Amino acid sequence: MSKTRSAAASAGPARRGGPKSDFLKVLHERGYVHQCTDEAGLDAAALKGPITAYIGFDCTAPSLHVGSLLAIMMLRKLQQTGHKPIVLMGGGTTRVGDPSGKDESRRLLSDEEIAANMAGIRTVFERFLTFGDGPTDAVMVDNADWLLDLRYIPFLRDVGRHFTVNRMLTFESVRLRLEREQPLSFLEFNYMILQAYDFVELWRRMGCVLQMGGSDQWGNIVSGIDLARRLEGAELYGLTTSLLTTASGAKMGKTAAGAVWLDPDMLSPWDYWQYWRNTEDADVGRFLRLFTELPLEEIARLEALEGAELNEAKKVLATEATAMAHGREAAEKAAETARRTFEQGAAGEGLPTVELPRAELEKGFGLLTAFVAAGLAKSNGEARRHIKGGGARVNDAPVRDERAVLTPEDVTEAGVIKLSIGKKRHALIRPIG
RNA sequence: GGAGGGGUGCCCGAGUGGUUAAAGGGGACGGGCUGUAAACCCGUUGGCUAUGCCUACGUUGGUUCGAAUCCAACCCCCUCCA
């Protein structure tokens, strides 16, 4: 898109020699930037003083997972470089549903679900941002505050007339559905308009001049910028990041147990650490830049390691990333547990532990049940399959008999029984009482 | 509103009366090789109180010794027409 730049910014500094503002400099150095609507203009604005920027998060799940981490990190960088982040909760837009990047419409969530999800998501941000009333303190707002009260006809007349269906149909999110002959409801079709309106509303309310997001949000962001110009004559900016995939092309954020949640109640710091530890070789440098705050020189040194040495870099990545999400202490503990478990083959104390009344053990506790209780298998059937397949171990000794029972004799000197599925998944059973 | 097509396991998709817990693929997981990597090879992939039982092919009923497969009604989706 072409934009007329204001006269003041005509000698755009970013054109030659890269951006001058700390904010854009940092984003570039660490590999966050994919596209920007007007980088020179944004650079100039960021150089002049604190700017306010936002990213929207829809409340479709009870917490955020690593798929959103990139966005969260951008807000963090924004704050660290002296600007004000707005976390926009999509209490209103979640009622509509973003068609971007989805083959088919999502189930409609109830108001109660949305409210519950929002509450869960809220807590995640406190780890990454500093909230408050100061000029660079983060704030959280909910677009339900303005979207729910919109009146249809006035909205159509004020906002709807600035959108042509012709253009809306060219949007990736819409086109994809049409081409694949997948249904796109009118409800979802409106999503981009609402998101565009959000940007305008945030500009009006808080002087927000920048919206960031994943590259799939580009169209929606640009719509907001256009709308603001037409409605308010305001000059706003958009910046997107590449959608994050691993070097082998898989979407990020999946693990054996499901999504890689940022909430410790939904995924333990131990598992979170493990997720990062298992990063592919080819991703280590990139992830260190994006998801840790180590100095770039240090990262350069780490990613230059070759072969098995690169594992050192992965451990650093895991510990730093975990420290940011769950605190330094939890991260160190996970690292230490991993060291003992994987490098010494011992039963690291920090492994996920379930307690079991000693009486149960004396009766003989079924092996299948034990694996399920320890969270290593979803059902007895799955536990059975792993035993048959040779992937199940008790105290590091393979077990082949699915009818076996655990007894007090299985308790090691450390006072626990170590169960393993595969080489990576371990848990402890601790007799009590 | 009319006509036609369709709803199958995590996803895609085959199956049109019995040998179907349902081909094939993807994903995921386990084993091997390694470095708790990638690639590759092999295997597994509904549940259970398990030589058997239960649940499952949009929903509910029906036909039949027997149904994902046939019939009826309903719900939802797509395409074309109005």
CSV table of C-alpha atoms (C1' of nucleotides) in Angstrom, one decimal, chain A residues 183 256 273-274 277-281 307-308 311 314 338 342 379-381 384-386 390-391 422-425, chain B residues 11-12 27-39 43-51 77-79:
chain,number,residue,atom,x,y,z
A,183,PRO,CA,-18.1,-21.8,4.4
A,256,ALA,CA,2.9,-34.9,23.4
A,273,TRP,CA,11.8,-26.4,29.9
A,274,GLN,CA,11.8,-29.7,28.0
A,277,ARG,CA,15.4,-28.2,25.2
A,278,ASN,CA,14.1,-30.2,22.3
A,279,THR,CA,14.5,-27.4,19.8
A,280,GLU,CA,15.8,-28.5,16.5
A,281,ASP,CA,19.4,-27.6,15.8
A,307,GLY,CA,27.3,-31.0,16.6
A,308,ALA,CA,26.5,-32.2,20.1
A,311,ASN,CA,23.1,-29.0,23.2
A,314,LYS,CA,19.7,-25.6,23.8
A,338,ALA,CA,17.1,-32.5,33.6
A,342,PHE,CA,19.4,-37.3,31.4
A,379,SER,CA,-5.5,-44.5,29.4
A,380,ASN,CA,-4.6,-48.0,30.5
A,381,GLY,CA,-4.7,-49.0,26.8
A,384,ARG,CA,-0.3,-51.2,27.7
A,385,ARG,CA,0.8,-50.3,24.2
A,386,HIS,CA,3.9,-48.6,25.5
A,390,GLY,CA,9.2,-51.7,24.9
A,391,GLY,CA,8.9,-48.0,25.7
A,422,GLY,CA,10.3,-43.3,26.2
A,423,LYS,CA,13.5,-41.6,26.8
A,424,LYS,CA,12.1,-38.2,27.6
A,425,ARG,CA,9.1,-38.5,29.7
B,11,C,C1',-7.2,-34.2,10.6
B,12,C,C1',-7.9,-35.6,5.4
B,27,G,C1',-0.2,-35.9,12.3
B,28,A,C1',1.1,-37.8,17.0
B,29,C,C1',3.5,-41.3,20.1
B,30,G,C1',7.0,-45.7,21.0
B,31,G,C1',11.5,-48.5,19.2
B,32,G,C1',16.3,-48.2,16.3
B,33,C,C1',20.3,-44.8,14.8
B,34,U,C1',22.1,-40.2,17.4
B,35,G,C1',23.4,-35.4,20.7
B,36,U,C1',16.9,-35.4,25.2
B,37,A,C1',18.4,-32.6,17.3
B,38,A,C1',17.1,-33.2,12.0
B,39,A,C1',16.7,-36.9,8.2
B,43,G,C1',6.1,-50.3,15.1
B,44,U,C1',1.6,-48.3,17.6
B,45,U,C1',-2.6,-45.1,17.1
B,46,G,C1',-11.3,-46.1,20.7
B,47,G,C1',-12.3,-47.6,26.0
B,48,C,C1',-12.6,-51.4,29.9
B,49,U,C1',-13.1,-54.9,35.7
B,50,A,C1',-10.3,-58.0,29.0
B,51,U,C1',-9.6,-65.7,25.7
B,77,C,C1',-23.2,-27.8,5.6
B,78,C,C1',-22.2,-27.0,0.2
B,79,U,C1',-23.6,-26.1,-5.0
